[in-house]
Amino acid sequence: MSGKCCNTMLVDDTLIEQAYALHLRLLQAVLVPALQYGCQVWGMHSPRVAAANRARLDLQRLYDYYLRTICGLLPSTPHRMLFAELGLLPLQLLWWQQTLRF
């Protein structure tokens, strides 16, 4: 009986890992391109436009929120540690990459 229980736990762990990986792939395939849309046009530096800077900060917070939600982490988790553990780049750097490729 105990062997059956352990097998069930292994299957559950595998399913959890697959779901985690699927969520990250969906984030990279859907949310990141949506957040990068038009970054080549609106540029990365507009210090005189406070609304644009506020919008960029809101988009970064949204990206951080989804990453923390997928990983099941508290909002107090530092975003640098989050990106380091996941091997992802912050949205600001992704914008710069996209802008420089343009």
PDB file of C-alpha atoms in Angstrom:
ATOM      1  CA  MET A   1       0.000   0.000   0.000  1.00  0.00           C
ATOM      2  CA  SER A   2       2.785   2.421   0.833  1.00  0.00           C
ATOM      3  CA  GLY A   3       4.429   1.877  -2.591  1.00  0.00           C
ATOM      4  CA  LYS A   4       1.231   3.002  -4.283  1.00  0.00           C
ATOM      5  CA  CYS A   5       1.145   6.137  -2.149  1.00  0.00           C
ATOM      6  CA  CYS A   6       4.746   7.003  -3.047  1.00  0.00           C
ATOM      7  CA  ASN A   7       4.034   6.524  -6.764  1.00  0.00           C
ATOM      8  CA  THR A   8       1.095   8.882  -6.488  1.00  0.00           C
ATOM      9  CA  MET A   9       3.290  11.472  -4.821  1.00  0.00           C
ATOM     10  CA  LEU A  10       5.895  11.146  -7.589  1.00  0.00           C
ATOM     11  CA  VAL A  11       3.232  11.615 -10.227  1.00  0.00           C
ATOM     12  CA  ASP A  12       1.931  14.667  -8.397  1.00  0.00           C
ATOM     13  CA  ASP A  13       5.439  16.170  -8.240  1.00  0.00           C
ATOM     14  CA  THR A  14       5.913  15.518 -11.943  1.00  0.00           C
ATOM     15  CA  LEU A  15       2.575  17.135 -12.731  1.00  0.00           C
ATOM     16  CA  ILE A  16       3.448  20.141 -10.605  1.00  0.00           C
ATOM     17  CA  GLU A  17       6.793  20.553 -12.393  1.00  0.00           C
ATOM     18  CA  GLN A  18       5.088  20.254 -15.780  1.00  0.00           C
ATOM     19  CA  ALA A  19       2.461  22.817 -14.812  1.00  0.00           C
ATOM     20  CA  TYR A  20       5.167  25.170 -13.542  1.00  0.00           C
ATOM     21  CA  ALA A  21       7.124  24.820 -16.795  1.00  0.00           C
ATOM     22  CA  LEU A  22       3.953  25.334 -18.837  1.00  0.00           C
ATOM     23  CA  HIS A  23       3.106  28.520 -16.951  1.00  0.00           C
ATOM     24  CA  LEU A  24       6.587  29.917 -17.556  1.00  0.00           C
ATOM     25  CA  ARG A  25       6.413  29.032 -21.265  1.00  0.00           C
ATOM     26  CA  LEU A  26       3.020  30.715 -21.545  1.00  0.00           C
ATOM     27  CA  LEU A  27       4.359  33.777 -19.778  1.00  0.00           C
ATOM     28  CA  GLN A  28       7.281  33.963 -22.203  1.00  0.00           C
ATOM     29  CA  ALA A  29       5.075  33.316 -25.252  1.00  0.00           C
ATOM     30  CA  VAL A  30       2.108  35.562 -24.438  1.00  0.00           C
ATOM     31  CA  LEU A  31       2.764  38.126 -21.725  1.00  0.00           C
ATOM     32  CA  VAL A  32       6.322  39.178 -22.567  1.00  0.00           C
ATOM     33  CA  PRO A  33       5.582  40.005 -26.237  1.00  0.00           C
ATOM     34  CA  ALA A  34       2.494  41.924 -25.147  1.00  0.00           C
ATOM     35  CA  LEU A  35       4.554  43.928 -22.643  1.00  0.00           C
ATOM     36  CA  GLN A  36       7.252  44.558 -25.266  1.00  0.00           C
ATOM     37  CA  TYR A  37       4.815  45.743 -27.916  1.00  0.00           C
ATOM     38  CA  GLY A  38       5.935  49.079 -29.315  1.00  0.00           C
ATOM     39  CA  CYS A  39       8.979  49.520 -27.077  1.00  0.00           C
ATOM     40  CA  GLN A  40      11.087  50.343 -30.157  1.00  0.00           C
ATOM     41  CA  VAL A  41       8.785  53.242 -30.961  1.00  0.00           C
ATOM     42  CA  TRP A  42       8.169  54.760 -27.552  1.00  0.00           C
ATOM     43  CA  GLY A  43      11.842  54.355 -26.602  1.00  0.00           C
ATOM     44  CA  MET A  44      13.482  53.748 -23.280  1.00  0.00           C
ATOM     45  CA  HIS A  45      14.412  57.252 -22.142  1.00  0.00           C
ATOM     46  CA  SER A  46      11.847  59.934 -21.660  1.00  0.00           C
ATOM     47  CA  PRO A  47      12.803  61.606 -18.374  1.00  0.00           C
ATOM     48  CA  ARG A  48      10.530  64.573 -19.033  1.00  0.00           C
ATOM     49  CA  VAL A  49       7.455  62.402 -19.383  1.00  0.00           C
ATOM     50  CA  ALA A  50       6.484  61.197 -15.923  1.00  0.00           C
ATOM     51  CA  ALA A  51       3.456  59.290 -17.226  1.00  0.00           C
ATOM     52  CA  ALA A  52       5.616  57.143 -19.513  1.00  0.00           C
ATOM     53  CA  ASN A  53       7.979  56.299 -16.686  1.00  0.00           C
ATOM     54  CA  ARG A  54       5.065  55.448 -14.425  1.00  0.00           C
ATOM     55  CA  ALA A  55       3.610  53.195 -17.154  1.00  0.00           C
ATOM     56  CA  ARG A  56       6.937  51.375 -17.521  1.00  0.00           C
ATOM     57  CA  LEU A  57       7.098  50.836 -13.781  1.00  0.00           C
ATOM     58  CA  ASP A  58       3.530  49.493 -13.777  1.00  0.00           C
ATOM     59  CA  LEU A  59       4.386  47.055 -16.576  1.00  0.00           C
ATOM     60  CA  GLN A  60       7.463  45.854 -14.687  1.00  0.00           C
ATOM     61  CA  ARG A  61       5.369  45.341 -11.553  1.00  0.00           C
ATOM     62  CA  LEU A  62       2.824  43.345 -13.553  1.00  0.00           C
ATOM     63  CA  TYR A  63       5.603  41.116 -14.929  1.00  0.00           C
ATOM     64  CA  ASP A  64       7.053  40.620 -11.436  1.00  0.00           C
ATOM     65  CA  TYR A  65       3.583  39.858 -10.053  1.00  0.00           C
ATOM     66  CA  TYR A  66       2.960  37.104 -12.601  1.00  0.00           C
ATOM     67  CA  LEU A  67       6.382  35.554 -12.003  1.00  0.00           C
ATOM     68  CA  ARG A  68       5.827  35.540  -8.247  1.00  0.00           C
ATOM     69  CA  THR A  69       2.333  34.091  -8.695  1.00  0.00           C
ATOM     70  CA  ILE A  70       3.606  31.291 -10.918  1.00  0.00           C
ATOM     71  CA  CYS A  71       6.342  30.438  -8.424  1.00  0.00           C
ATOM     72  CA  GLY A  72       4.066  30.822  -5.405  1.00  0.00           C
ATOM     73  CA  LEU A  73       6.296  33.419  -3.772  1.00  0.00           C
ATOM     74  CA  LEU A  74       5.401  36.263  -1.462  1.00  0.00           C
ATOM     75  CA  PRO A  75       5.327  39.836  -2.787  1.00  0.00           C
ATOM     76  CA  SER A  76       8.242  40.641  -0.486  1.00  0.00           C
ATOM     77  CA  THR A  77      10.587  38.341  -2.454  1.00  0.00           C
ATOM     78  CA  PRO A  78      13.268  40.498  -4.106  1.00  0.00           C
ATOM     79  CA  HIS A  79      12.780  40.611  -7.859  1.00  0.00           C
ATOM     80  CA  ARG A  80      16.513  40.220  -8.523  1.00  0.00           C
ATOM     81  CA  MET A  81      16.504  36.889  -6.730  1.00  0.00           C
ATOM     82  CA  LEU A  82      13.391  35.864  -8.628  1.00  0.00           C
ATOM     83  CA  PHE A  83      14.993  36.571 -12.014  1.00  0.00           C
ATOM     84  CA  ALA A  84      18.269  34.903 -11.007  1.00  0.00           C
ATOM     85  CA  GLU A  85      16.519  31.709  -9.921  1.00  0.00           C
ATOM     86  CA  LEU A  86      14.363  31.533 -13.051  1.00  0.00           C
ATOM     87  CA  GLY A  87      17.139  32.525 -15.432  1.00  0.00           C
ATOM     88  CA  LEU A  88      15.021  35.335 -16.882  1.00  0.00           C
ATOM     89  CA  LEU A  89      15.815  38.949 -17.644  1.00  0.00           C
ATOM     90  CA  PRO A  90      13.933  41.904 -16.154  1.00  0.00           C
ATOM     91  CA  LEU A  91      11.497  43.598 -18.482  1.00  0.00           C
ATOM     92  CA  GLN A  92      13.685  46.720 -18.659  1.00  0.00           C
ATOM     93  CA  LEU A  93      16.538  44.691 -20.159  1.00  0.00           C
ATOM     94  CA  LEU A  94      14.182  42.940 -22.559  1.00  0.00           C
ATOM     95  CA  TRP A  95      13.001  46.361 -23.746  1.00  0.00           C
ATOM     96  CA  TRP A  96      16.581  47.469 -24.298  1.00  0.00           C
ATOM     97  CA  GLN A  97      17.361  44.331 -26.300  1.00  0.00           C
ATOM     98  CA  GLN A  98      14.290  44.817 -28.457  1.00  0.00           C
ATOM     99  CA  THR A  99      15.036  48.516 -28.985  1.00  0.00           C
ATOM    100  CA  LEU A 100      18.673  47.888 -29.943  1.00  0.00           C
ATOM    101  CA  ARG A 101      17.640  45.203 -32.443  1.00  0.00           C
ATOM    102  CA  PHE A 102      15.354  47.745 -34.103  1.00  0.00           C
TER     103      PHE A 102
END
